[in-house]
Amino acid sequence: MKSILVVLLALGIQLAVGQDKPFAFQNTTIKPGERKSFSVTIKAPNGDTTFIPITVLHGKSKGPVLGLIAGIHGYEYPPIMALQELPNKIDPEKLRGTIIMVRIANVNAFFKRSVFYNPADGKNLNRVFPGNKAGTITECIAHTITTEVISRCDYLVDIHAGDASEDLQPYVGFYTCGKQFSTARKMADALGFPWVIGSDNVPTPGNTKYCSAEAVSRGIPTVAIEYGKLGHVTSEEAGFISARLMNMMRTMEWYDGVPQKYSPPVEIKARTYIEAEHTGIFYPNFKSGALIRKGTLLGTITDPFNNTIQEILSPIDGFIIYMTVTPPITKGETIFSLGSYPNSSIQREN
Ligand SMILES: [Zn+2]
């Protein structure tokens, strides 16, 4: 028997250990092998209320707790639609550990079709972590996600897309700080996206602002997905995200099945952000994914009388990761996120 175990371990095959304990989420108990969906009600001190639709899958075998979060931004549809289909694709009998899925983190923004902000208080949920239960409704949502989801996770994936005004290239982001990094990098590679982007920022505990930064500040291996753009979604896009999440779970040995190996992603280094210096009408000269040279005219901002008030030149040789492509632009908004290649000889078809 011992020799069989040695052979299995040598082959990288893990023996599943049965789960006999239920998983509790507030008042809901999920038994091993069960999938349960429920709404969590949130009330702010000023009387505003909302809810978060959650699904928990509790595996038949022991393993880690994985958090999957969609809809931090309610106009980013591919992640939300991916988490509509994913629960039924995962068989809890084949799952090692537990998955907490936040299907739509910001339902107010989703149902009101609000870009970036929660219309109830005008706040961006991905700027208020870890949240505050004595604050506004968006801060209360962040507090609930922090205390009920992130604090219970061993791994986290925060799923985003290009919002209604954003054209972007699919990529997986992670933080390069701490012990979580090597595992986060493994998760990112298993998702099989064309690009990955590491951030050297070290989140400040208690003032993390971003959902993924809150998890990283707790040492939780975390990746953030960006997939889809312009507030648009197809069933193929939703299916792509859910299939890649399944592949990540198989690669990490949290779910039965043989993972697919994708070619290694290109790592984009040194991000550069360009902000609008004026409020006006934006005319872009490029799309996301374009290779650009230092000094290239990336776009123009005019006033409402069609007079040019800002010409935007690229400060670097690089690549457009994401950009605003719709006409309205407000002073201080990010218009371009640019990346530098690790190897300047890399070329790419657009
Ligand atoms: Zn987002």
GROMACS .gro file of C-alpha atoms and ligand atoms in nm:
model
  351
    1MET     CA    1   0.000   0.000   0.000
    2LYS     CA    2   0.279   0.235   0.094
    3SER     CA    3   0.453   0.181  -0.239
    4ILE     CA    4   0.131   0.261  -0.431
    5LEU     CA    5   0.104   0.588  -0.239
    6VAL     CA    6   0.466   0.672  -0.322
    7VAL     CA    7   0.399   0.605  -0.692
    8LEU     CA    8   0.081   0.818  -0.689
    9LEU     CA    9   0.263   1.106  -0.521
   10ALA     CA   10   0.549   1.075  -0.768
   11LEU     CA   11   0.295   1.102  -1.050
   12GLY     CA   12   0.147   1.412  -0.889
   13ILE     CA   13  -0.182   1.237  -0.815
   14GLN     CA   14  -0.337   1.348  -0.488
   15LEU     CA   15  -0.567   1.121  -0.297
   16ALA     CA   16  -0.889   1.298  -0.204
   17VAL     CA   17  -0.969   1.305   0.166
   18GLY     CA   18  -1.342   1.293   0.240
   19GLN     CA   19  -1.513   1.599   0.382
   20ASP     CA   20  -1.742   1.528   0.676
   21LYS     CA   21  -1.806   1.880   0.805
   22PRO     CA   22  -2.068   2.121   0.667
   23PHE     CA   23  -1.977   2.475   0.562
   24ALA     CA   24  -2.167   2.758   0.727
   25PHE     CA   25  -2.227   3.096   0.563
   26GLN     CA   26  -2.416   3.319   0.805
   27ASN     CA   27  -2.744   3.130   0.864
   28THR     CA   28  -2.704   2.891   0.571
   29THR     CA   29  -2.550   2.547   0.614
   30ILE     CA   30  -2.406   2.370   0.311
   31LYS     CA   31  -2.341   1.996   0.347
   32PRO     CA   32  -2.050   1.815   0.176
   33GLY     CA   33  -2.147   1.755  -0.188
   34GLU     CA   34  -2.407   2.034  -0.185
   35ARG     CA   35  -2.456   2.354  -0.389
   36LYS     CA   36  -2.667   2.628  -0.230
   37SER     CA   37  -2.767   2.972  -0.354
   38PHE     CA   38  -2.903   3.252  -0.136
   39SER     CA   39  -2.917   3.629  -0.098
   40VAL     CA   40  -2.727   3.816   0.170
   41THR     CA   41  -2.909   4.132   0.280
   42ILE     CA   42  -2.705   4.444   0.354
   43LYS     CA   43  -2.837   4.748   0.539
   44ALA     CA   44  -2.652   5.078   0.571
   45PRO     CA   45  -2.699   5.301   0.879
   46ASN     CA   46  -2.883   5.561   0.663
   47GLY     CA   47  -3.150   5.303   0.575
   48ASP     CA   48  -3.026   5.210   0.226
   49THR     CA   49  -3.052   4.835   0.163
   50THR     CA   50  -2.923   4.597  -0.100
   51PHE     CA   51  -2.839   4.230  -0.140
   52ILE     CA   52  -2.565   4.008  -0.278
   53PRO     CA   53  -2.656   3.684  -0.463
   54ILE     CA   54  -2.418   3.413  -0.344
   55THR     CA   55  -2.366   3.048  -0.434
   56VAL     CA   56  -2.159   2.814  -0.218
   57LEU     CA   57  -2.039   2.477  -0.345
   58HIS     CA   58  -1.906   2.251  -0.071
   59GLY     CA   59  -1.699   1.965  -0.208
   60LYS     CA   60  -1.725   1.598  -0.113
   61SER     CA   61  -1.349   1.609  -0.045
   62LYS     CA   62  -1.144   1.828   0.183
   63GLY     CA   63  -0.961   2.122   0.032
   64PRO     CA   64  -0.919   2.499   0.033
   65VAL     CA   65  -1.180   2.775   0.015
   66LEU     CA   66  -1.179   2.956  -0.320
   67GLY     CA   67  -1.355   3.289  -0.362
   68LEU     CA   68  -1.483   3.395  -0.705
   69ILE     CA   69  -1.617   3.748  -0.727
   70ALA     CA   70  -1.801   3.909  -1.021
   71GLY     CA   71  -1.989   4.234  -1.055
   72ILE     CA   72  -1.776   4.460  -0.836
   73HIS     CA   73  -1.848   4.682  -1.137
   74GLY     CA   74  -2.208   4.624  -1.242
   75TYR     CA   75  -2.164   4.715  -1.609
   76GLU     CA   76  -1.894   4.450  -1.662
   77TYR     CA   77  -2.111   4.172  -1.796
   78PRO     CA   78  -1.886   3.879  -1.907
   79PRO     CA   79  -1.778   3.801  -1.545
   80ILE     CA   80  -2.136   3.827  -1.419
   81MET     CA   81  -2.268   3.600  -1.695
   82ALA     CA   82  -1.980   3.355  -1.639
   83LEU     CA   83  -2.085   3.315  -1.275
   84GLN     CA   84  -2.444   3.262  -1.388
   85GLU     CA   85  -2.341   2.945  -1.574
   86LEU     CA   86  -2.044   2.822  -1.371
   87PRO     CA   87  -2.227   2.689  -1.061
   88ASN     CA   88  -2.406   2.424  -1.271
   89LYS     CA   89  -2.084   2.323  -1.447
   90ILE     CA   90  -1.916   2.230  -1.119
   91ASP     CA   91  -2.010   1.899  -0.961
   92PRO     CA   92  -1.955   1.928  -0.582
   93GLU     CA   93  -1.887   1.551  -0.581
   94LYS     CA   94  -1.568   1.622  -0.781
   95LEU     CA   95  -1.466   1.931  -0.586
   96ARG     CA   96  -1.188   1.938  -0.326
   97GLY     CA   97  -1.273   2.218  -0.088
   98THR     CA   98  -1.530   2.492  -0.109
   99ILE     CA   99  -1.615   2.771  -0.355
  100ILE     CA  100  -1.785   3.092  -0.246
  101MET     CA  101  -1.921   3.267  -0.555
  102VAL     CA  102  -2.029   3.628  -0.537
  103ARG     CA  103  -2.245   3.633  -0.849
  104ILE     CA  104  -2.309   4.010  -0.859
  105ALA     CA  105  -2.128   4.215  -0.595
  106ASN     CA  106  -2.295   4.542  -0.688
  107VAL     CA  107  -2.657   4.473  -0.787
  108ASN     CA  108  -2.752   4.844  -0.769
  109ALA     CA  109  -2.499   4.930  -1.040
  110PHE     CA  110  -2.600   4.621  -1.243
  111PHE     CA  111  -2.975   4.679  -1.248
  112LYS     CA  112  -2.942   5.056  -1.297
  113ARG     CA  113  -2.681   5.004  -1.576
  114SER     CA  114  -2.437   5.230  -1.396
  115VAL     CA  115  -2.075   5.246  -1.515
  116PHE     CA  116  -1.813   5.210  -1.237
  117TYR     CA  117  -2.027   5.366  -0.962
  118ASN     CA  118  -2.306   5.253  -0.732
  119PRO     CA  119  -2.592   5.493  -0.814
  120ALA     CA  120  -2.714   5.476  -0.452
  121ASP     CA  121  -2.416   5.675  -0.317
  122GLY     CA  122  -2.197   5.752  -0.620
  123LYS     CA  123  -1.906   5.539  -0.492
  124ASN     CA  124  -1.683   5.294  -0.679
  125LEU     CA  125  -1.695   4.963  -0.490
  126ASN     CA  126  -1.339   4.887  -0.601
  127ARG     CA  127  -1.204   5.195  -0.421
  128VAL     CA  128  -1.355   5.147  -0.074
  129PHE     CA  129  -1.209   4.817   0.056
  130PRO     CA  130  -1.197   4.688   0.327
  131GLY     CA  131  -1.527   4.875   0.364
  132ASN     CA  132  -1.705   5.015   0.666
  133LYS     CA  133  -2.026   4.884   0.823
  134ALA     CA  134  -2.095   5.234   0.961
  135GLY     CA  135  -2.052   5.393   0.615
  136THR     CA  136  -2.261   5.427   0.299
  137ILE     CA  137  -2.416   5.131   0.121
  138THR     CA  138  -2.113   5.075  -0.107
  139GLU     CA  139  -1.884   5.073   0.197
  140CYS     CA  140  -2.122   4.827   0.366
  141ILE     CA  141  -2.107   4.596   0.059
  142ALA     CA  142  -1.726   4.602   0.074
  143HIS     CA  143  -1.736   4.531   0.447
  144THR     CA  144  -1.961   4.227   0.392
  145ILE     CA  145  -1.740   4.092   0.112
  146THR     CA  146  -1.430   4.145   0.329
  147THR     CA  147  -1.566   3.983   0.644
  148GLU     CA  148  -1.788   3.709   0.496
  149VAL     CA  149  -1.595   3.611   0.182
  150ILE     CA  150  -1.233   3.732   0.167
  151SER     CA  151  -1.154   3.656   0.532
  152ARG     CA  152  -1.264   3.293   0.476
  153CYS     CA  153  -1.077   3.234   0.150
  154ASP     CA  154  -0.749   3.056   0.088
  155TYR     CA  155  -0.746   3.179  -0.274
  156LEU     CA  156  -0.934   3.456  -0.453
  157VAL     CA  157  -1.020   3.549  -0.812
  158ASP     CA  158  -1.175   3.893  -0.870
  159ILE     CA  159  -1.328   3.902  -1.219
  160HIS     CA  160  -1.363   4.221  -1.421
  161ALA     CA  161  -1.411   4.334  -1.781
  162GLY     CA  162  -1.393   4.649  -1.987
  163ASP     CA  163  -1.674   4.872  -1.866
  164ALA     CA  164  -1.914   5.045  -2.111
  165SER     CA  165  -1.649   5.298  -2.215
  166GLU     CA  166  -1.344   5.070  -2.210
  167ASP     CA  167  -1.169   4.871  -2.481
  168LEU     CA  168  -0.919   4.628  -2.329
  169GLN     CA  169  -0.697   4.330  -2.397
  170PRO     CA  170  -0.768   4.018  -2.190
  171TYR     CA  171  -0.517   3.986  -1.908
  172VAL     CA  172  -0.465   3.848  -1.560
  173GLY     CA  173  -0.324   4.081  -1.296
  174PHE     CA  174  -0.153   3.991  -0.969
  175TYR     CA  175   0.056   4.149  -0.695
  176THR     CA  176   0.421   4.048  -0.681
  177CYS     CA  177   0.457   4.106  -0.305
  178GLY     CA  178   0.484   3.846  -0.031
  179LYS     CA  179   0.454   3.472  -0.019
  180GLN     CA  180   0.122   3.475  -0.206
  181PHE     CA  181   0.295   3.575  -0.528
  182SER     CA  182   0.430   3.239  -0.647
  183THR     CA  183   0.088   3.073  -0.608
  184ALA     CA  184  -0.092   3.371  -0.765
  185ARG     CA  185   0.144   3.345  -1.061
  186LYS     CA  186   0.066   2.973  -1.096
  187MET     CA  187  -0.309   3.053  -1.090
  188ALA     CA  188  -0.258   3.326  -1.351
  189ASP     CA  189  -0.066   3.094  -1.585
  190ALA     CA  190  -0.332   2.822  -1.547
  191LEU     CA  191  -0.599   3.065  -1.674
  192GLY     CA  192  -0.421   3.065  -2.010
  193PHE     CA  193  -0.467   3.435  -2.097
  194PRO     CA  194  -0.239   3.600  -2.355
  195TRP     CA  195  -0.109   3.863  -2.114
  196VAL     CA  196  -0.027   3.882  -1.745
  197ILE     CA  197   0.059   4.197  -1.552
  198GLY     CA  198   0.228   4.206  -1.213
  199SER     CA  199   0.194   4.501  -0.977
  200ASP     CA  200   0.481   4.588  -0.741
  201ASN     CA  201   0.244   4.787  -0.516
  202VAL     CA  202   0.221   4.658  -0.160
  203PRO     CA  203  -0.134   4.698  -0.025
  204THR     CA  204  -0.168   4.893   0.299
  205PRO     CA  205  -0.374   4.689   0.548
  206GLY     CA  206  -0.686   4.880   0.648
  207ASN     CA  207  -0.672   5.104   0.340
  208THR     CA  208  -0.651   4.859   0.052
  209LYS     CA  209  -0.917   5.024  -0.170
  210TYR     CA  210  -0.926   4.732  -0.417
  211CYS     CA  211  -1.094   4.396  -0.354
  212SER     CA  212  -0.789   4.203  -0.475
  213ALA     CA  213  -0.555   4.422  -0.267
  214GLU     CA  214  -0.760   4.345   0.044
  215ALA     CA  215  -0.707   3.973  -0.013
  216VAL     CA  216  -0.335   4.019  -0.085
  217SER     CA  217  -0.294   4.225   0.235
  218ARG     CA  218  -0.410   3.912   0.417
  219GLY     CA  219  -0.157   3.691   0.238
  220ILE     CA  220  -0.422   3.525   0.019
  221PRO     CA  221  -0.296   3.427  -0.329
  222THR     CA  222  -0.510   3.644  -0.556
  223VAL     CA  223  -0.554   3.714  -0.926
  224ALA     CA  224  -0.774   3.967  -1.105
  225ILE     CA  225  -0.913   3.877  -1.446
  226GLU     CA  226  -0.997   4.136  -1.714
  227TYR     CA  227  -1.191   3.989  -2.006
  228GLY     CA  228  -1.447   4.148  -2.240
  229LYS     CA  229  -1.507   4.510  -2.322
  230LEU     CA  230  -1.745   4.798  -2.387
  231GLY     CA  231  -2.023   4.671  -2.165
  232HIS     CA  232  -2.090   4.393  -2.413
  233VAL     CA  233  -2.125   4.019  -2.357
  234THR     CA  234  -2.172   3.706  -2.567
  235SER     CA  235  -2.230   3.349  -2.449
  236GLU     CA  236  -1.882   3.268  -2.589
  237GLU     CA  237  -1.722   3.532  -2.365
  238ALA     CA  238  -1.903   3.406  -2.056
  239GLY     CA  239  -1.811   3.049  -2.154
  240PHE     CA  240  -1.446   3.143  -2.200
  241ILE     CA  241  -1.421   3.282  -1.846
  242SER     CA  242  -1.596   2.985  -1.686
  243ALA     CA  243  -1.388   2.733  -1.885
  244ARG     CA  244  -1.063   2.903  -1.785
  245LEU     CA  245  -1.168   2.912  -1.419
  246MET     CA  246  -1.236   2.535  -1.443
  247ASN     CA  247  -0.890   2.489  -1.594
  248MET     CA  248  -0.733   2.685  -1.308
  249MET     CA  249  -0.914   2.468  -1.054
  250ARG     CA  250  -0.794   2.150  -1.227
  251THR     CA  251  -0.436   2.277  -1.250
  252MET     CA  252  -0.440   2.361  -0.879
  253GLU     CA  253  -0.588   2.014  -0.808
  254TRP     CA  254  -0.904   2.157  -0.654
  255TYR     CA  255  -1.123   1.979  -0.910
  256ASP     CA  256  -1.117   1.643  -1.088
  257GLY     CA  257  -0.995   1.625  -1.444
  258VAL     CA  258  -0.687   1.681  -1.655
  259PRO     CA  259  -0.605   2.049  -1.710
  260GLN     CA  260  -0.510   2.190  -2.045
  261LYS     CA  261  -0.167   2.349  -2.072
  262TYR     CA  262  -0.168   2.684  -2.250
  263SER     CA  263   0.134   2.859  -2.392
  264PRO     CA  264   0.298   3.083  -2.134
  265PRO     CA  265   0.154   3.436  -2.128
  266VAL     CA  266   0.356   3.743  -2.217
  267GLU     CA  267   0.428   3.946  -1.905
  268ILE     CA  268   0.369   4.318  -1.952
  269LYS     CA  269   0.594   4.533  -1.735
  270ALA     CA  270   0.588   4.890  -1.612
  271ARG     CA  271   0.239   5.025  -1.655
  272THR     CA  272   0.193   5.389  -1.748
  273TYR     CA  273  -0.138   5.568  -1.702
  274ILE     CA  274  -0.247   5.875  -1.897
  275GLU     CA  275  -0.518   6.093  -1.744
  276ALA     CA  276  -0.740   6.349  -1.915
  277GLU     CA  277  -0.624   6.702  -1.840
  278HIS     CA  278  -0.956   6.848  -1.957
  279THR     CA  279  -1.322   6.758  -1.971
  280GLY     CA  280  -1.433   6.726  -2.331
  281ILE     CA  281  -1.489   6.499  -2.629
  282PHE     CA  282  -1.232   6.228  -2.695
  283TYR     CA  283  -1.117   6.112  -3.040
  284PRO     CA  284  -0.899   5.800  -3.012
  285ASN     CA  285  -0.649   5.715  -3.286
  286PHE     CA  286  -0.598   5.351  -3.180
  287LYS     CA  287  -0.763   5.047  -3.028
  288SER     CA  288  -0.644   4.838  -2.734
  289GLY     CA  289  -0.365   4.600  -2.824
  290ALA     CA  290  -0.194   4.848  -3.056
  291LEU     CA  291   0.184   4.873  -3.039
  292ILE     CA  292   0.282   5.237  -3.005
  293ARG     CA  293   0.601   5.442  -3.006
  294LYS     CA  294   0.709   5.722  -2.774
  295GLY     CA  295   0.568   6.046  -2.915
  296THR     CA  296   0.287   5.878  -3.114
  297LEU     CA  297  -0.036   6.084  -3.115
  298LEU     CA  298  -0.274   5.852  -2.929
  299GLY     CA  299  -0.581   6.073  -2.943
  300THR     CA  300  -0.725   6.420  -2.911
  301ILE     CA  301  -0.966   6.592  -2.673
  302THR     CA  302  -1.181   6.876  -2.805
  303ASP     CA  303  -1.421   7.114  -2.635
  304PRO     CA  304  -1.793   7.093  -2.726
  305PHE     CA  305  -1.725   7.341  -3.012
  306ASN     CA  306  -1.474   7.100  -3.174
  307ASN     CA  307  -1.166   7.303  -3.075
  308THR     CA  308  -0.867   7.084  -2.980
  309ILE     CA  309  -0.779   7.130  -2.613
  310GLN     CA  310  -0.542   6.833  -2.555
  311GLU     CA  311  -0.327   6.618  -2.780
  312ILE     CA  312  -0.226   6.296  -2.609
  313LEU     CA  313   0.121   6.171  -2.698
  314SER     CA  314   0.256   5.836  -2.584
  315PRO     CA  315   0.528   5.881  -2.319
  316ILE     CA  316   0.670   5.533  -2.391
  317ASP     CA  317   0.736   5.264  -2.650
  318GLY     CA  318   0.480   5.001  -2.561
  319PHE     CA  319   0.136   4.855  -2.592
  320ILE     CA  320  -0.220   4.976  -2.514
  321ILE     CA  321  -0.358   4.749  -2.241
  322TYR     CA  322  -0.686   4.936  -2.208
  323MET     CA  323  -0.830   5.267  -2.310
  324THR     CA  324  -1.141   5.479  -2.321
  325VAL     CA  325  -1.300   5.468  -2.665
  326THR     CA  326  -1.629   5.654  -2.618
  327PRO     CA  327  -1.660   6.033  -2.665
  328PRO     CA  328  -1.727   6.178  -2.318
  329ILE     CA  329  -1.416   6.231  -2.107
  330THR     CA  330  -1.382   6.400  -1.769
  331LYS     CA  331  -1.073   6.571  -1.630
  332GLY     CA  332  -0.874   6.329  -1.415
  333GLU     CA  333  -1.011   6.010  -1.573
  334THR     CA  334  -0.766   5.746  -1.698
  335ILE     CA  335  -0.779   5.747  -2.079
  336PHE     CA  336  -0.496   5.501  -2.145
  337SER     CA  337  -0.321   5.225  -1.955
  338LEU     CA  338   0.002   5.142  -2.136
  339GLY     CA  339   0.249   4.862  -2.076
  340SER     CA  340   0.610   4.807  -2.171
  341TYR     CA  341   0.724   4.476  -2.308
  342PRO     CA  342   0.992   4.282  -2.119
  343ASN     CA  343   1.149   4.222  -2.458
  344SER     CA  344   1.121   4.502  -2.712
  345SER     CA  345   1.165   4.256  -3.001
  346ILE     CA  346   0.819   4.103  -2.937
  347GLN     CA  347   0.574   4.187  -3.212
  348ARG     CA  348   0.208   4.111  -3.229
  349GLU     CA  349  -0.076   4.110  -3.482
  350ASN     CA  350  -0.368   4.335  -3.391
  351ZN      ZN  351  -1.403   4.640  -1.304
   0.00000   0.00000   0.00000
